[in-house]
Amino acid sequence: MSDAPMPFLAHVAELRRRLLLAFAALAVATVASFSFTETLAEYLMHPVAGLSFVYLSPPELFLAYVRIAVLAGLVISSPLILFQVWLFVRPGLLKRERRAILAGLFFGAVFFAAGAVFSFLVILPFTLRFFLQYATDRIEAVFSFGEYVGFVTSLVLSFGAAFELPVVTAILAALGVVKGSALAKARRYAVLLVFILAAILTPPDVVSQVLLALPMLFLFEISVIAARRIERRADRRRER
């Protein structure tokens, strides 16, 4: 694609084309994923092996399978979707901005995957054990499959999004939008904001909120360190 300036209508047409390609990739991957949703459902139920699941309305199980297929399709098609994003924004960026955005897309995908895996392998089993301990001989734990899939999806996506914090901060620091010193001074406000975001992003229970807030605070400190290093590197370049 040429780096020459494009008229507004050409930008709109280009955006429409990129969105259509991204949506087509997602749709194809989702349809393909539907053929193995039962296998994925078995894997999702692994943290609560031995417990019974039910569905409480005629379409609930089918809609849960659709949600699983869409999530799997999003994972499969994400490289192509990110590539379409890159092709759209690239012509309007400077060379320094291109490096920052390209690195951000790559590390953003890596950090999102790390957050999703961490939530599923560590946070989800811990959360389920916490709630299952309240079951008694007279009150048995029987999960609605649709509700369970929604809970897992919400948890995985929340942690994946939370793990993007260092990447977003590094991109903004590289573009000169934020400074590490300013982030450090705003630490007390960041703590409050982290707990508010954790309450919004997670399922409505205190345990999940705290378990998300603590890693977010750790990620914020990593963000401050990364922003300070980028700031010092930029200062050294200006002194030369």
Coordinates of C-alpha atoms in Angstrom, one line a residue:
M1 CA 0.0 0.0 0.0
S2 CA 1.3 3.5 -0.8
D3 CA 2.3 5.8 2.0
A4 CA 0.8 8.8 0.2
P5 CA -2.0 10.7 1.9
M6 CA -5.4 9.3 1.2
P7 CA -8.7 11.3 0.9
F8 CA -11.3 10.8 3.6
L9 CA -13.6 8.6 1.5
A10 CA -10.7 6.4 0.6
H11 CA -9.9 6.0 4.3
V12 CA -13.6 5.0 4.9
A13 CA -13.5 2.5 2.0
E14 CA -10.2 1.1 3.3
L15 CA -11.6 0.8 6.8
R16 CA -14.7 -1.0 5.5
R17 CA -12.5 -3.4 3.5
R18 CA -10.3 -4.2 6.5
L19 CA -13.4 -4.7 8.7
L20 CA -15.0 -7.0 6.2
L21 CA -11.9 -9.1 5.9
A22 CA -11.5 -9.3 9.7
F23 CA -15.2 -10.2 10.1
A24 CA -14.9 -12.8 7.4
A25 CA -11.9 -14.4 9.1
L26 CA -13.8 -14.5 12.4
A27 CA -16.9 -16.0 10.8
V28 CA -15.0 -18.7 9.0
A29 CA -13.0 -19.6 12.1
T30 CA -16.1 -19.6 14.3
V31 CA -18.0 -22.0 11.9
A32 CA -14.9 -24.2 11.7
S33 CA -14.7 -24.2 15.6
F34 CA -18.3 -25.3 16.0
S35 CA -17.4 -28.8 14.9
F36 CA -15.2 -29.4 17.9
T37 CA -17.1 -27.4 20.6
E38 CA -17.9 -30.5 22.6
T39 CA -14.1 -31.2 22.9
L40 CA -13.6 -27.6 24.0
A41 CA -16.5 -27.8 26.4
E42 CA -14.9 -30.9 28.0
Y43 CA -11.7 -29.0 28.5
L44 CA -13.6 -26.0 30.0
M45 CA -15.2 -28.4 32.5
H46 CA -11.8 -29.9 33.6
P47 CA -11.3 -27.6 36.6
V48 CA -14.6 -28.9 38.1
A49 CA -14.2 -32.6 37.1
G50 CA -16.8 -34.7 38.9
L51 CA -19.5 -32.1 39.2
S52 CA -22.8 -32.2 37.4
F53 CA -23.9 -29.7 34.8
V54 CA -27.4 -28.9 33.7
Y55 CA -29.0 -26.4 31.3
L56 CA -32.1 -24.6 32.4
S57 CA -33.8 -23.6 29.2
P58 CA -34.1 -25.2 25.8
P59 CA -31.6 -22.9 23.9
E60 CA -29.1 -22.6 26.8
L61 CA -26.7 -25.4 25.8
F62 CA -26.8 -24.4 22.1
L63 CA -26.0 -20.8 23.0
A64 CA -23.2 -21.9 25.3
Y65 CA -21.7 -23.9 22.4
V66 CA -22.0 -20.8 20.2
R67 CA -20.2 -18.7 22.7
I68 CA -17.4 -21.3 22.9
A69 CA -17.2 -21.4 19.1
V70 CA -17.0 -17.6 18.8
L71 CA -14.3 -17.5 21.5
A72 CA -12.3 -20.2 19.7
G73 CA -12.9 -18.5 16.4
L74 CA -11.6 -15.2 17.8
V75 CA -8.4 -16.9 19.0
I76 CA -7.8 -18.7 15.7
S77 CA -8.5 -15.6 13.6
S78 CA -6.7 -13.1 15.8
P79 CA -3.5 -13.1 13.8
L80 CA -5.3 -12.1 10.6
I81 CA -7.5 -9.6 12.5
L82 CA -4.4 -7.9 14.0
F83 CA -2.7 -7.9 10.6
Q84 CA -5.7 -6.1 9.1
V85 CA -5.5 -3.5 11.9
W86 CA -1.8 -3.0 11.2
L87 CA -2.4 -2.6 7.4
F88 CA -5.0 0.1 8.1
V89 CA -3.0 2.2 10.6
R90 CA 0.5 1.8 9.1
P91 CA 0.3 4.4 6.3
G92 CA -0.5 7.2 8.7
L93 CA 2.3 6.5 11.1
L94 CA 5.9 7.8 11.4
K95 CA 8.7 5.3 11.4
R96 CA 9.1 5.5 15.2
E97 CA 5.4 5.1 15.7
R98 CA 5.3 2.1 13.3
R99 CA 7.9 0.3 15.4
A100 CA 6.0 1.1 18.6
I101 CA 2.6 -0.1 17.3
L102 CA 4.0 -3.2 15.6
A103 CA 5.8 -4.2 18.8
G104 CA 2.6 -3.4 20.7
L105 CA 0.5 -5.7 18.5
F106 CA 2.9 -8.6 18.9
F107 CA 3.5 -8.2 22.7
G108 CA -0.1 -7.4 23.2
A109 CA -1.1 -10.7 21.8
V110 CA 1.5 -12.5 23.9
F111 CA 0.5 -10.7 27.1
F112 CA -3.2 -11.3 26.5
A113 CA -2.6 -15.0 26.0
A114 CA -0.5 -15.1 29.2
G115 CA -3.3 -13.5 31.1
A116 CA -5.9 -15.8 29.7
V117 CA -3.8 -18.9 30.5
F118 CA -3.0 -17.7 34.0
S119 CA -6.6 -17.1 34.8
F120 CA -7.7 -20.5 33.5
L121 CA -5.0 -22.5 35.1
V122 CA -4.5 -20.7 38.4
I123 CA -7.3 -18.2 39.2
L124 CA -10.3 -20.3 38.0
P125 CA -9.4 -23.4 40.1
F126 CA -8.8 -21.3 43.1
T127 CA -12.0 -19.4 42.7
L128 CA -14.0 -22.5 42.2
R129 CA -12.5 -24.2 45.2
F130 CA -13.4 -21.2 47.3
F131 CA -17.1 -21.3 46.3
L132 CA -17.4 -25.0 46.4
Q133 CA -16.3 -25.2 50.0
Y134 CA -19.7 -23.9 51.0
A135 CA -21.5 -26.9 49.6
T136 CA -23.1 -29.2 52.2
D137 CA -24.6 -32.7 52.3
R138 CA -28.0 -31.1 51.8
I139 CA -27.0 -28.4 49.3
E140 CA -25.2 -29.9 46.3
A141 CA -23.3 -27.9 43.8
V142 CA -24.9 -28.4 40.4
F143 CA -23.8 -25.8 37.8
S144 CA -25.8 -24.4 34.9
F145 CA -23.6 -24.9 31.9
G146 CA -24.5 -21.6 30.3
E147 CA -23.7 -19.7 33.5
Y148 CA -20.5 -21.6 33.9
V149 CA -19.3 -20.8 30.4
G150 CA -20.2 -17.2 30.9
F151 CA -18.2 -17.1 34.2
V152 CA -15.2 -18.7 32.6
T153 CA -15.3 -16.4 29.6
S154 CA -15.6 -13.3 31.7
L155 CA -12.7 -14.3 33.9
V156 CA -10.4 -15.3 31.0
L157 CA -11.2 -12.1 29.0
S158 CA -10.8 -9.9 32.1
F159 CA -7.4 -11.3 32.9
G160 CA -6.3 -11.2 29.3
A161 CA -7.3 -7.5 29.1
A162 CA -5.6 -6.7 32.4
F163 CA -2.3 -8.2 31.2
E164 CA -2.3 -5.6 28.4
L165 CA -1.5 -2.8 30.8
P166 CA 2.3 -2.9 30.5
V167 CA 2.0 -3.1 26.7
V168 CA -0.3 -0.2 26.4
T169 CA 1.8 1.9 28.8
A170 CA 5.0 1.1 26.9
I171 CA 3.3 2.1 23.6
L172 CA 2.1 5.4 25.1
A173 CA 5.5 6.0 26.6
A174 CA 7.3 5.3 23.3
L175 CA 4.9 7.8 21.6
G176 CA 5.6 10.4 24.3
V177 CA 2.0 10.4 25.6
V178 CA 2.9 9.3 29.2
K179 CA 6.0 9.5 31.4
G180 CA 7.2 7.0 34.0
S181 CA 7.7 9.8 36.6
A182 CA 4.1 10.9 36.2
L183 CA 2.8 7.3 36.5
A184 CA 4.8 6.9 39.7
K185 CA 3.3 10.1 41.2
A186 CA -0.2 8.9 40.3
R187 CA 0.3 5.5 42.1
R188 CA -2.3 6.2 44.8
Y189 CA -4.9 7.0 42.2
A190 CA -3.9 4.0 40.2
V191 CA -4.6 1.7 43.1
L192 CA -8.2 3.0 43.4
L193 CA -8.7 2.8 39.7
V194 CA -7.4 -0.8 39.6
F195 CA -10.0 -1.9 42.1
I196 CA -12.8 -0.1 40.3
L197 CA -11.8 -1.7 37.0
A198 CA -11.5 -5.1 38.7
A199 CA -15.0 -4.7 40.0
I200 CA -16.3 -3.9 36.5
L201 CA -14.4 -6.5 34.6
T202 CA -14.8 -9.6 36.8
P203 CA -17.9 -11.6 37.6
P204 CA -19.9 -10.1 40.5
D205 CA -18.0 -11.6 43.4
V206 CA -15.3 -10.2 45.7
V207 CA -12.9 -13.1 45.3
S208 CA -12.5 -12.7 41.6
Q209 CA -12.2 -8.9 42.0
V210 CA -9.4 -9.2 44.5
L211 CA -7.6 -11.9 42.4
L212 CA -7.7 -9.6 39.4
A213 CA -6.8 -6.5 41.3
L214 CA -3.6 -7.9 42.8
P215 CA -2.0 -8.9 39.4
M216 CA -3.1 -5.6 38.0
L217 CA -1.2 -3.7 40.7
F218 CA 1.9 -5.8 39.9
L219 CA 1.4 -5.1 36.2
F220 CA 1.1 -1.4 37.0
E221 CA 4.5 -1.4 38.7
I222 CA 6.0 -3.2 35.7
S223 CA 4.4 -0.5 33.5
V224 CA 6.0 2.3 35.6
I225 CA 9.4 0.6 35.3
A226 CA 9.0 0.1 31.5
A227 CA 7.9 3.7 31.0
R228 CA 10.8 5.1 33.0
R229 CA 13.3 3.1 31.0
I230 CA 11.7 4.3 27.7
E231 CA 11.8 7.8 29.1
R232 CA 15.5 7.6 30.0
R233 CA 16.3 6.1 26.6
A234 CA 14.5 9.0 24.9
D235 CA 16.4 11.5 27.0
R236 CA 19.7 10.0 26.1
R237 CA 18.8 10.1 22.4
R238 CA 18.0 13.8 22.7
E239 CA 21.3 14.6 24.4
R240 CA 23.3 13.1 21.6

